[in-house]
PDB file of C-alpha atoms and ligand atoms in Angstrom:
ATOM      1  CA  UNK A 128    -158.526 112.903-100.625  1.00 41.00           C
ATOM      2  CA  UNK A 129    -160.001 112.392 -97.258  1.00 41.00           C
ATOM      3  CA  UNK A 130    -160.328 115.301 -94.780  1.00 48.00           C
ATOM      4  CA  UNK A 131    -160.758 114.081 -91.178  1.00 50.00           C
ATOM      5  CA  UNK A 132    -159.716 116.211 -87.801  1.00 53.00           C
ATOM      6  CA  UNK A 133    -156.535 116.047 -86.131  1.00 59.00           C
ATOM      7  CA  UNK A 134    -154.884 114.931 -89.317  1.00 61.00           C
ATOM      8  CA  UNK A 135    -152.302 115.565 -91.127  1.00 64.00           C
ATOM      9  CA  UNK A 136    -152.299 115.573 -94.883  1.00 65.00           C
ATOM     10  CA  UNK A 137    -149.329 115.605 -97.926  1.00 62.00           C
ATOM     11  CA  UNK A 138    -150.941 116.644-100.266  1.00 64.00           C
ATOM     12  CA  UNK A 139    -150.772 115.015-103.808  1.00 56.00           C
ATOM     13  CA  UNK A 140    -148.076 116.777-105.898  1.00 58.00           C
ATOM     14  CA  UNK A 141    -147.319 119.796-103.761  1.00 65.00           C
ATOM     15  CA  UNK A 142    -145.211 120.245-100.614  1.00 76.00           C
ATOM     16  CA  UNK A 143    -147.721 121.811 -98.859  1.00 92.00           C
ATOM     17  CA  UNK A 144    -148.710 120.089 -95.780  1.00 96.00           C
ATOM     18  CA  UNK A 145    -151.884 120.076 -94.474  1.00 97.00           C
ATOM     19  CA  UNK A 146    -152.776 119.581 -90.389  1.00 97.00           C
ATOM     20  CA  UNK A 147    -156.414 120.209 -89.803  1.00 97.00           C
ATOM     21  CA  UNK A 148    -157.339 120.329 -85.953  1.00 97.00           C
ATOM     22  CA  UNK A 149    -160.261 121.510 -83.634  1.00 97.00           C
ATOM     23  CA  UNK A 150    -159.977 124.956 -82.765  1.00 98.00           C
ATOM     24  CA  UNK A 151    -157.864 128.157 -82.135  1.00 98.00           C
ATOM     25  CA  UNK A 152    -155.900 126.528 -78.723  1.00 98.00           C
ATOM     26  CA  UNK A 153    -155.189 123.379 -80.794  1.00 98.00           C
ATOM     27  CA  UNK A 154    -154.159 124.818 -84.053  1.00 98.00           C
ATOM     28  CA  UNK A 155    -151.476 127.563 -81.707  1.00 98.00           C
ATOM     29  CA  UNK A 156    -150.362 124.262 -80.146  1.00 98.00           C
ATOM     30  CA  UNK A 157    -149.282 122.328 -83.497  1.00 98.00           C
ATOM     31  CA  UNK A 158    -147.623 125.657 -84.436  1.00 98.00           C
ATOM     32  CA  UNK A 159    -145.646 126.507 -81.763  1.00 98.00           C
ATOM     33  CA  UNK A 160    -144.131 122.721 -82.218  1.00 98.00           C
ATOM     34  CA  UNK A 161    -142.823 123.748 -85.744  1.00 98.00           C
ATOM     35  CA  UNK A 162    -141.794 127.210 -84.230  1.00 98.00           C
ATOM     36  CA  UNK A 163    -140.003 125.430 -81.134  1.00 98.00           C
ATOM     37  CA  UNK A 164    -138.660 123.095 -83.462  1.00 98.00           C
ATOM     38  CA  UNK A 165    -137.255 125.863 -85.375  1.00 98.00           C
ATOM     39  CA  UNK A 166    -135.778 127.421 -82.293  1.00 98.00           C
ATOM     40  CA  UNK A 167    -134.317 124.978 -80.621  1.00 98.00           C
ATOM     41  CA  UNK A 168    -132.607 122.940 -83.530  1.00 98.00           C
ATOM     42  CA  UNK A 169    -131.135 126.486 -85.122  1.00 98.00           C
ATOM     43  CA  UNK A 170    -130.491 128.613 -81.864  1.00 98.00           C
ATOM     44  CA  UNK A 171    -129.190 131.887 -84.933  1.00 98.00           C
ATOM     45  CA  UNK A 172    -132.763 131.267 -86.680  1.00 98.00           C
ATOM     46  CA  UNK A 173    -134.019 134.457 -88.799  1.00 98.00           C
ATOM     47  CA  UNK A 174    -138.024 133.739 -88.102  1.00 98.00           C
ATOM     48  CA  UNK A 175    -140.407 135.952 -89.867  1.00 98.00           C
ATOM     49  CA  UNK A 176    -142.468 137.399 -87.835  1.00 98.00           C
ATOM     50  CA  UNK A 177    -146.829 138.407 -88.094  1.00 98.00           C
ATOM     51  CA  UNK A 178    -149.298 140.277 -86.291  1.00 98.00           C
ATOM     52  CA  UNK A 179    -152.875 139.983 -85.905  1.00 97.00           C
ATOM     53  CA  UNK A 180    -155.330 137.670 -83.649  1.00 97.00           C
ATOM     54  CA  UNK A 181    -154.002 134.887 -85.149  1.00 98.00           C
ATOM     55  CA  UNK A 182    -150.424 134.309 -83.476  1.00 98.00           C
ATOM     56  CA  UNK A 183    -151.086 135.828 -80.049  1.00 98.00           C
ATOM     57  CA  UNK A 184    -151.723 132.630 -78.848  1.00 98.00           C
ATOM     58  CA  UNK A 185    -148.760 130.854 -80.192  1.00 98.00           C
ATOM     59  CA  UNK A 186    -146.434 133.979 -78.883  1.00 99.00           C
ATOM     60  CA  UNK A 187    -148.072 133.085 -75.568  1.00 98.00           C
ATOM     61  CA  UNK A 188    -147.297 129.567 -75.192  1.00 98.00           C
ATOM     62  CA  UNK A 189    -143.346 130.797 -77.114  1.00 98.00           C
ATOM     63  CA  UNK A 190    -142.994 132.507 -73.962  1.00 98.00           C
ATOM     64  CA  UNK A 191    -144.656 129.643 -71.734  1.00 98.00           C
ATOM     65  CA  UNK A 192    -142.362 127.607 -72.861  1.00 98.00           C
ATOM     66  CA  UNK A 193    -139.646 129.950 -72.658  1.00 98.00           C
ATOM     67  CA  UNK A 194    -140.217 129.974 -68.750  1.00 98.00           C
ATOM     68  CA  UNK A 195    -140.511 127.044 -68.299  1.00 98.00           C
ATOM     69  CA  UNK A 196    -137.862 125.201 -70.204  1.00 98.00           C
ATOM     70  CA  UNK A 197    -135.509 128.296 -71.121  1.00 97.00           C
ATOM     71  CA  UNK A 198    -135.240 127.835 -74.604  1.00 98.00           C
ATOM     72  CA  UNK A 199    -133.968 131.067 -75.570  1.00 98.00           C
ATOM     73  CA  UNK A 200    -134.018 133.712 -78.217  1.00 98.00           C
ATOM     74  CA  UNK A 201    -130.907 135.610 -77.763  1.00 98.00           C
ATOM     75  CA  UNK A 202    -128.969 135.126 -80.680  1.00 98.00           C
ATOM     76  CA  UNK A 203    -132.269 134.771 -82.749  1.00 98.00           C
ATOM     77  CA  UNK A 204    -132.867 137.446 -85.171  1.00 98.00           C
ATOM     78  CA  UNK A 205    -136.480 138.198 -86.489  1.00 98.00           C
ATOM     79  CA  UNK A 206    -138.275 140.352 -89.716  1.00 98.00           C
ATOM     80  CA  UNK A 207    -142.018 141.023 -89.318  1.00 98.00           C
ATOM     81  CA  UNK A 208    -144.097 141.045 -91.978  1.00 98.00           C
ATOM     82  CA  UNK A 209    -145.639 144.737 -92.244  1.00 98.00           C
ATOM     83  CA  UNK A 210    -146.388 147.954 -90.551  1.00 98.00           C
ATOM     84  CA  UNK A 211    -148.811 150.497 -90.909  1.00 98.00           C
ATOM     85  CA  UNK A 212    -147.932 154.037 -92.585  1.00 97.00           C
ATOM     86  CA  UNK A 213    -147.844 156.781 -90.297  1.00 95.00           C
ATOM     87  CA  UNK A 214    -148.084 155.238 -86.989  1.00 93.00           C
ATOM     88  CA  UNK A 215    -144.668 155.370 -84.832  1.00 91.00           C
ATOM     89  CA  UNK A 216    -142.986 152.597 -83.282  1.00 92.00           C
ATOM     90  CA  UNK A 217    -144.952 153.824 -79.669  1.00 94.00           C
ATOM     91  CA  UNK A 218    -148.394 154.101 -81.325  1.00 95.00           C
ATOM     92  CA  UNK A 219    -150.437 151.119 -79.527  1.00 96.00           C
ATOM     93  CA  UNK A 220    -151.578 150.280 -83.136  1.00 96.00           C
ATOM     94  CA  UNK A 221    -148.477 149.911 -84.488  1.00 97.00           C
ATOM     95  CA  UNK A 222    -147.147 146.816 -85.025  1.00 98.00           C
ATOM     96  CA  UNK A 223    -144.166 146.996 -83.451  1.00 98.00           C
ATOM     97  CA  UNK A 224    -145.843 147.655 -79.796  1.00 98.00           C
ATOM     98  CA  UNK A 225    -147.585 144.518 -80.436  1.00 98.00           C
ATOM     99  CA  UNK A 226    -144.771 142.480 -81.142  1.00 98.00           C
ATOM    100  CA  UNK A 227    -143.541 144.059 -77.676  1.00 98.00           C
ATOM    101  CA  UNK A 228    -146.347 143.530 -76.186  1.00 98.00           C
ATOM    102  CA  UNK A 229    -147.326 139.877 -77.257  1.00 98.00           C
ATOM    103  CA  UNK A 230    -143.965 138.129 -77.690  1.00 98.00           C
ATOM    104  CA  UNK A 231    -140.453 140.143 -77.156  1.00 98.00           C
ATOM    105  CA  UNK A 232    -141.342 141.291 -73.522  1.00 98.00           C
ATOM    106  CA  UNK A 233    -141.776 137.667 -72.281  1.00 98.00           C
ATOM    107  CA  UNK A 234    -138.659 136.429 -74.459  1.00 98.00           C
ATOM    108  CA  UNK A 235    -135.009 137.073 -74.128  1.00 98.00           C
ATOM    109  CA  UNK A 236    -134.780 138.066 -77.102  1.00 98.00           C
ATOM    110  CA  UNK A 237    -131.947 141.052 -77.822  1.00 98.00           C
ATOM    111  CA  UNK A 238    -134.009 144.272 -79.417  1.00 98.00           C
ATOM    112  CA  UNK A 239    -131.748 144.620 -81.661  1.00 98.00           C
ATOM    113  CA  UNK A 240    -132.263 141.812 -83.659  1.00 98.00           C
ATOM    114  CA  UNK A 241    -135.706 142.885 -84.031  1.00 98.00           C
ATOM    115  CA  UNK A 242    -136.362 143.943 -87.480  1.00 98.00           C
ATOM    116  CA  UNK A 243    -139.759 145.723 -88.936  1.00 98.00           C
ATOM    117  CA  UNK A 244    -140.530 147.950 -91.654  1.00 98.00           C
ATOM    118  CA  UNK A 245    -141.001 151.317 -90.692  1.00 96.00           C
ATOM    119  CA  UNK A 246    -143.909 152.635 -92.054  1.00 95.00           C
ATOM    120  CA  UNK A 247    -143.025 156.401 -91.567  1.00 93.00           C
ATOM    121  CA  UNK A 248    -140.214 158.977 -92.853  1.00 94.00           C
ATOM    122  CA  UNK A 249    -139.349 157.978 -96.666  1.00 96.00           C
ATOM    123  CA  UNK A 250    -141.410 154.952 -97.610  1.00 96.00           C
ATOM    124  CA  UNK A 251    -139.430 153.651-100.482  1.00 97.00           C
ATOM    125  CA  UNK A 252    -136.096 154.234 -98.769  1.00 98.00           C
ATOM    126  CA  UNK A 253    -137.600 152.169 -96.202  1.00 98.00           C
ATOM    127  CA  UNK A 254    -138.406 149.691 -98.535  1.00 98.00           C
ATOM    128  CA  UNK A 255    -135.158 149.838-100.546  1.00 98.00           C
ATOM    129  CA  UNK A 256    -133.423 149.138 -97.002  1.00 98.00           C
ATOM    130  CA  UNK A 257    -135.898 146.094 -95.939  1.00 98.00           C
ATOM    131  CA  UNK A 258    -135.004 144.331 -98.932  1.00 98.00           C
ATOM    132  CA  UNK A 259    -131.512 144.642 -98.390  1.00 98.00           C
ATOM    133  CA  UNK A 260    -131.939 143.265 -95.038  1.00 98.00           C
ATOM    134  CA  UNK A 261    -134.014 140.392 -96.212  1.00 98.00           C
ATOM    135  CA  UNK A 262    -131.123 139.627 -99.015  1.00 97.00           C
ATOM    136  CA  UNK A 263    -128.430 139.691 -96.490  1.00 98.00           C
ATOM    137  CA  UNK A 264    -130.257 137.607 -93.652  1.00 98.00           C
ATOM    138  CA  UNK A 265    -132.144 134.692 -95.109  1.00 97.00           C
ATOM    139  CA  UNK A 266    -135.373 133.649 -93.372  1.00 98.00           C
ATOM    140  CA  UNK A 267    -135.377 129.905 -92.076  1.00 98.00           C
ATOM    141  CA  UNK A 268    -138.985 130.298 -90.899  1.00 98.00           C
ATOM    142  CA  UNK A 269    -142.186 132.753 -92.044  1.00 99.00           C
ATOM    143  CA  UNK A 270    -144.944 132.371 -89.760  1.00 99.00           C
ATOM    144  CA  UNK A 271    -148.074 134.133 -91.336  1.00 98.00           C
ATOM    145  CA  UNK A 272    -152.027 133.951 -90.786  1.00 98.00           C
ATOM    146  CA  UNK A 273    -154.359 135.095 -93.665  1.00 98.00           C
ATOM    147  CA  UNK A 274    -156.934 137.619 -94.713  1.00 98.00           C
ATOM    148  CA  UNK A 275    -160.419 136.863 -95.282  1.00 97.00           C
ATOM    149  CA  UNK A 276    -159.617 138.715 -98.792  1.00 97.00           C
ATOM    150  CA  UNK A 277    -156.786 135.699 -99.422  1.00 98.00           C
ATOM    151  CA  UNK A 278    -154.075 138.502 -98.122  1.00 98.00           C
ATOM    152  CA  UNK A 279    -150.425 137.415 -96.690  1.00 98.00           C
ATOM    153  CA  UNK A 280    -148.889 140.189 -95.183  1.00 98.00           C
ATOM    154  CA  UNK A 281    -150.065 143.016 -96.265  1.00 98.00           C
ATOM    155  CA  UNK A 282    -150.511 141.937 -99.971  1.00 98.00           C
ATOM    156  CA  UNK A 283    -153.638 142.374-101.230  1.00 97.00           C
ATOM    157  CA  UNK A 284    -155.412 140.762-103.888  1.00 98.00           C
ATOM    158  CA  UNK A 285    -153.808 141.675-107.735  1.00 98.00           C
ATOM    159  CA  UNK A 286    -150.210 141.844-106.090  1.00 98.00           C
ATOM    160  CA  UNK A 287    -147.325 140.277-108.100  1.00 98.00           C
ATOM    161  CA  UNK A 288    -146.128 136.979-107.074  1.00 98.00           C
ATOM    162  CA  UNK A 289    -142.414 138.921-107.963  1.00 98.00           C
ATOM    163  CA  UNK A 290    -143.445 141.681-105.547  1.00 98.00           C
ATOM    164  CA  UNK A 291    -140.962 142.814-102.787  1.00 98.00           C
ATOM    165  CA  UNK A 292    -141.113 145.008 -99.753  1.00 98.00           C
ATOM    166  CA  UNK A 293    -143.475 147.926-101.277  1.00 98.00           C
ATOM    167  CA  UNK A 294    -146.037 150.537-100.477  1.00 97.00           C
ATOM    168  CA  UNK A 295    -149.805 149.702-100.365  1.00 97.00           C
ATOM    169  CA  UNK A 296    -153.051 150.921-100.267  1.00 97.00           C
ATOM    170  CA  UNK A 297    -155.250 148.411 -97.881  1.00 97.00           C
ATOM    171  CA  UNK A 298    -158.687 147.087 -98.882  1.00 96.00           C
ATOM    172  CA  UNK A 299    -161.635 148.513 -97.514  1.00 96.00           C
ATOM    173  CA  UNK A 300    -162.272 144.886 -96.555  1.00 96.00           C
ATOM    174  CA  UNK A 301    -159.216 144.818 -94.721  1.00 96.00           C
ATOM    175  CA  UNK A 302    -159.309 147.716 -92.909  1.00 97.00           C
ATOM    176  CA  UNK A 303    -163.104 146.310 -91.296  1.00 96.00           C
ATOM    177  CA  UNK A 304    -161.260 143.632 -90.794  1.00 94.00           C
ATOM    178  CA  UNK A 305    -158.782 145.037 -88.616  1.00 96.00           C
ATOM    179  CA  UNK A 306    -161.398 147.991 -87.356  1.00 96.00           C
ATOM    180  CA  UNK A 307    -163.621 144.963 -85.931  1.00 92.00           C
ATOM    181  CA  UNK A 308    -160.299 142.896 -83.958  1.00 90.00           C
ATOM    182  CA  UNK A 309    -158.243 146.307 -83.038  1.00 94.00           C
ATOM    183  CA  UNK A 310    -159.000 150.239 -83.204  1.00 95.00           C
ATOM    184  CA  UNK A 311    -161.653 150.232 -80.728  1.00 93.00           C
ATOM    185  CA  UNK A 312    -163.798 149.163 -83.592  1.00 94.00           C
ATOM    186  CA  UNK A 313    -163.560 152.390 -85.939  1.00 96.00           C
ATOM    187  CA  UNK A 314    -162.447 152.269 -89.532  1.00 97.00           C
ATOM    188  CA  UNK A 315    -161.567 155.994 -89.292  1.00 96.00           C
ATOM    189  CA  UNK A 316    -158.373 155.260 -87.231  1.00 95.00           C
ATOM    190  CA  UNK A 317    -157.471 152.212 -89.337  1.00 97.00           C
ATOM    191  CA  UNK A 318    -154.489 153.377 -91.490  1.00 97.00           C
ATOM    192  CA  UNK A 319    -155.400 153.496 -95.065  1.00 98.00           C
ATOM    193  CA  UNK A 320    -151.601 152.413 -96.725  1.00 98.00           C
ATOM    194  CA  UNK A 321    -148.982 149.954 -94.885  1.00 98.00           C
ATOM    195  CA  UNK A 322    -145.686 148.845 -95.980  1.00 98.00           C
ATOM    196  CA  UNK A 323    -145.158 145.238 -96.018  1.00 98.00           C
ATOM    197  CA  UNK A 324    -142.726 142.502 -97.707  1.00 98.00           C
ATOM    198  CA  UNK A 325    -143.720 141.637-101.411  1.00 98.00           C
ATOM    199  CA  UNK A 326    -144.686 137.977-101.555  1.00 98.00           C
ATOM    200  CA  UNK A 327    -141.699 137.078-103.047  1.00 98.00           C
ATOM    201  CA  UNK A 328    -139.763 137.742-100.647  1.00 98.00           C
ATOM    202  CA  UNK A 329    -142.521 135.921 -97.978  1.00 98.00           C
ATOM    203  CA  UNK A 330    -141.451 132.808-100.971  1.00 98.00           C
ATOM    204  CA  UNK A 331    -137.603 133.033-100.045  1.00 98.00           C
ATOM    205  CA  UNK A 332    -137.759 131.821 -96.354  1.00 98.00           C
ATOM    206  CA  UNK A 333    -136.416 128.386 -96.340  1.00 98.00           C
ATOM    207  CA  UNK A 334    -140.107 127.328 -94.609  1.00 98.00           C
ATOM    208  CA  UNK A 335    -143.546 128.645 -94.334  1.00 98.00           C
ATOM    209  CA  UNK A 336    -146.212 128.201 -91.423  1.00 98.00           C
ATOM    210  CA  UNK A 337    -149.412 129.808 -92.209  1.00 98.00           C
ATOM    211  CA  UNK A 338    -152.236 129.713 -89.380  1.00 98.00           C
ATOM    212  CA  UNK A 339    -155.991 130.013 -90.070  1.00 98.00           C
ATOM    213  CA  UNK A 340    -158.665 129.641 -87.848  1.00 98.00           C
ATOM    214  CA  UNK A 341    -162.002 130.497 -88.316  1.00 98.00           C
ATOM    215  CA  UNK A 342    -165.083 130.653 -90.871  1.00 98.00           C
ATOM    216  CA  UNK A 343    -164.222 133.824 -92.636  1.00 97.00           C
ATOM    217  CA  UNK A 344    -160.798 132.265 -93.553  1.00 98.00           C
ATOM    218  CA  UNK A 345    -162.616 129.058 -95.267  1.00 98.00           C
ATOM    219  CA  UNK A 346    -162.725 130.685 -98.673  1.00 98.00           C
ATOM    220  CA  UNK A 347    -158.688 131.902 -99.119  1.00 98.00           C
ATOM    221  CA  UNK A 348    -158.057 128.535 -97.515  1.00 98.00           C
ATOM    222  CA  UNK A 349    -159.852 126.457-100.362  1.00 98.00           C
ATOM    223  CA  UNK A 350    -158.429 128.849-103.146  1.00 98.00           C
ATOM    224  CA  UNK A 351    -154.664 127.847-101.330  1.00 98.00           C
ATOM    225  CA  UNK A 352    -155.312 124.519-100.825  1.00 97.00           C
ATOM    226  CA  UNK A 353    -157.480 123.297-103.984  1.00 95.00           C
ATOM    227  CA  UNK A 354    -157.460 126.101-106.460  1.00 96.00           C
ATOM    228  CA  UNK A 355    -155.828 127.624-109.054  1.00 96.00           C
ATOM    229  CA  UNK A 356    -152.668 129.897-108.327  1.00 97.00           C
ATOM    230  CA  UNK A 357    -154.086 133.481-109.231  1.00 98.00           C
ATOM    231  CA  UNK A 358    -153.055 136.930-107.652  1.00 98.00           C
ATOM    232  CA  UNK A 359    -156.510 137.752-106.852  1.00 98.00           C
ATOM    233  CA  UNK A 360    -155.737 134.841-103.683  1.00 98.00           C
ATOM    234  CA  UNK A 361    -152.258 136.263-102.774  1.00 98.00           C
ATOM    235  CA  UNK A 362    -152.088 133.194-100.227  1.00 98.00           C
ATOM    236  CA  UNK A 363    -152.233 131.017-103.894  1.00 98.00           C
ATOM    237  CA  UNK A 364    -148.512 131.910-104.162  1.00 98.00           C
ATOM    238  CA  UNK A 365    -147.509 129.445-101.318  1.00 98.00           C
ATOM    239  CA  UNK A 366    -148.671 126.486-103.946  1.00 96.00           C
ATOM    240  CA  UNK A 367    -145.355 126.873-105.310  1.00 90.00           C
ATOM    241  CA  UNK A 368    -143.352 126.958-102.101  1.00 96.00           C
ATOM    242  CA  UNK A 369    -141.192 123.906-101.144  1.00 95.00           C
ATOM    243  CA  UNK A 370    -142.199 124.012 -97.739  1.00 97.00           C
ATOM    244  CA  UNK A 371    -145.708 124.645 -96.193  1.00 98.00           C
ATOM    245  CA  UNK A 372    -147.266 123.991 -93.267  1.00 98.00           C
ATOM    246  CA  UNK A 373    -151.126 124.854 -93.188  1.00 98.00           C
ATOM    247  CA  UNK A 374    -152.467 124.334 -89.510  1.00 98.00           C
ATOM    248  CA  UNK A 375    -156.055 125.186 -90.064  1.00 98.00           C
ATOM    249  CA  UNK A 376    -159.011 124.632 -87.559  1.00 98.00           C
ATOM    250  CA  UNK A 377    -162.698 122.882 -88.735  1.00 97.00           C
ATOM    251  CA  UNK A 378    -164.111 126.105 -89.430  1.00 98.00           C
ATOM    252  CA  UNK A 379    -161.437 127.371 -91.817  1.00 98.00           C
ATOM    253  CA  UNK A 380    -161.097 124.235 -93.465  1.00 98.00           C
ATOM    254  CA  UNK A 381    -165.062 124.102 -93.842  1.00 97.00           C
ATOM    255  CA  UNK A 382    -165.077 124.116 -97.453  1.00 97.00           C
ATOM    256  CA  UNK A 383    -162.395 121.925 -98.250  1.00 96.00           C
ATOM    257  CA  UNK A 384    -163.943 119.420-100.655  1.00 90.00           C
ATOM    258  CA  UNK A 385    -161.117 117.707-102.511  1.00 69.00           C
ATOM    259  CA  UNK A 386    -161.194 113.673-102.973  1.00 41.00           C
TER     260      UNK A 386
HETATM  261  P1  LIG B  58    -155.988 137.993 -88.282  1.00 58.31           P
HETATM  262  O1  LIG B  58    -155.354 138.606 -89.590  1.00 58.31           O
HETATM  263  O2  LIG B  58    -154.945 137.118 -87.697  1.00 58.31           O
HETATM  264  O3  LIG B  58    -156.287 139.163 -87.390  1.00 58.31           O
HETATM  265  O4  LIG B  58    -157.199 137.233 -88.710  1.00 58.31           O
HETATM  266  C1  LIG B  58    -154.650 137.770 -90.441  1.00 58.31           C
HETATM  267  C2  LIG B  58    -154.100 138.548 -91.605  1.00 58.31           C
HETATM  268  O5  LIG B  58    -154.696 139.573 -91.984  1.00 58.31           O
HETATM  269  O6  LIG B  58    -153.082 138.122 -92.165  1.00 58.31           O
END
């Protein structure tokens, strides 16, 4: 197989399709297409939603084009992905202020059909209750971006593929990760557990758009494109998925070797 920029690839006996573009602006531009497509062909969608650098710049140009051509969000319903333990919904860490911040402030979108795992109070009632809410509203779309450790969501390396909304303990690796991007730069204030969705429930949306961009996401991208579905590459998972879309920039898809 043949990797060349600005394409798009099937590849060869998995659903998973593969658009490889420049950089950061173009790869947010080919996935706010799927996400627009999403949203304007099912005005009810349930999207699941993630946080991190990765989709601010899509949730920019969601509300862009929101302005601008008033496709709207109010009878859409969305999930995120995770939340940090211990931090309230007001905490400026917390992933529900950035979803306020970067996308439902500039959207239409009715707060109450915002949905996140709340990552204080009882944990596992909080995860008992997630589920249930993922059961009864089916995801149509998962957006998601990708750890330098292989991570989706907050599930770290050695999760079960089976694994629903749950408790975790993050990886050093990942909390540097998210020290160096958010927390003024100090590990210290980077939560050490979150609660996220398990990956099988990431596996029960109806479609999956994973972003990567960057050289510290080429390794998990080569284990999820060309390697062999293990739980020590969480992202692996998706091989099995009926419907991928990878939109990956040069740099992530640097060591992509495959003929
Ligand atoms: P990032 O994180 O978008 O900040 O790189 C991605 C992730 O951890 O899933």
């Amino acid at each position: 197989m043949f990797f060349k920029k600005n394409s798009m690839i099937l590849l060869e006996g998995q659903k998973m399709k593969l658009i490889i573009v420049e950089n950061y602006e173009e790869a947010s531009v080919e996935a706010a297409k799927v996400m627009l497509e999403q949203v304007r062909s099912n005005p009810k969608s349930h999207l699941g939603l993630a946080t991190g650098s990765t989709p601010i710049r899509l949730y920019e140009l969601m509300i862009a084009d929101h302005k601008l051509n008033n496709t709207s969000y109010r009878d859409i319903k969305t999930f995120n992905l995770d939340e940090y333990c211990g931090l309230q919904s007001t905490h400026p860490q917390s992933y529900h202020y950035f979803m306020n911040k970067h996308l439902f402030d500039g959207l239409d979108i009715d707060l109450h059909n915002v949905y996140l795992p709340k990552g204080f109070g009882d944990i596992q009632e909080n995860c008992d209750a997630y589920n249930a809410l993922l059961d009864k509203n089916g995801l149509d779309l998962q957006l998601l971006g990708i750890g330098s450790n292989g991570h989706i969501g907050f599930n770290e390396p050695g999760t079960a593929f089976e694994s629903k909304t749950h408790y975790i303990e993050l990886e050093e690796s990942t909390r540097q990760d998210n020290a160096r991007l958010f927390f003024n730069g100090n590990i210290d204030e980077v939560p050490t557990h979150a609660i996220t969705m398990g990956i099988q429930n990431i596996l029960d949306a109806k479609k999956i758009l994973l972003i990567a961009c960057g050289e510290s996401k080429a390794k998990p991208i080569q284990t999820l494109v060309e390697g062999q579905m293990t739980i020590e590459c969480p992202a692996s998972a998706l091989q099995n998925h009926q419907d991928v879309v990878v939109i990956v920039d040069t740099a992530a898809a640097s060591l992509l070797t495959k003929k």
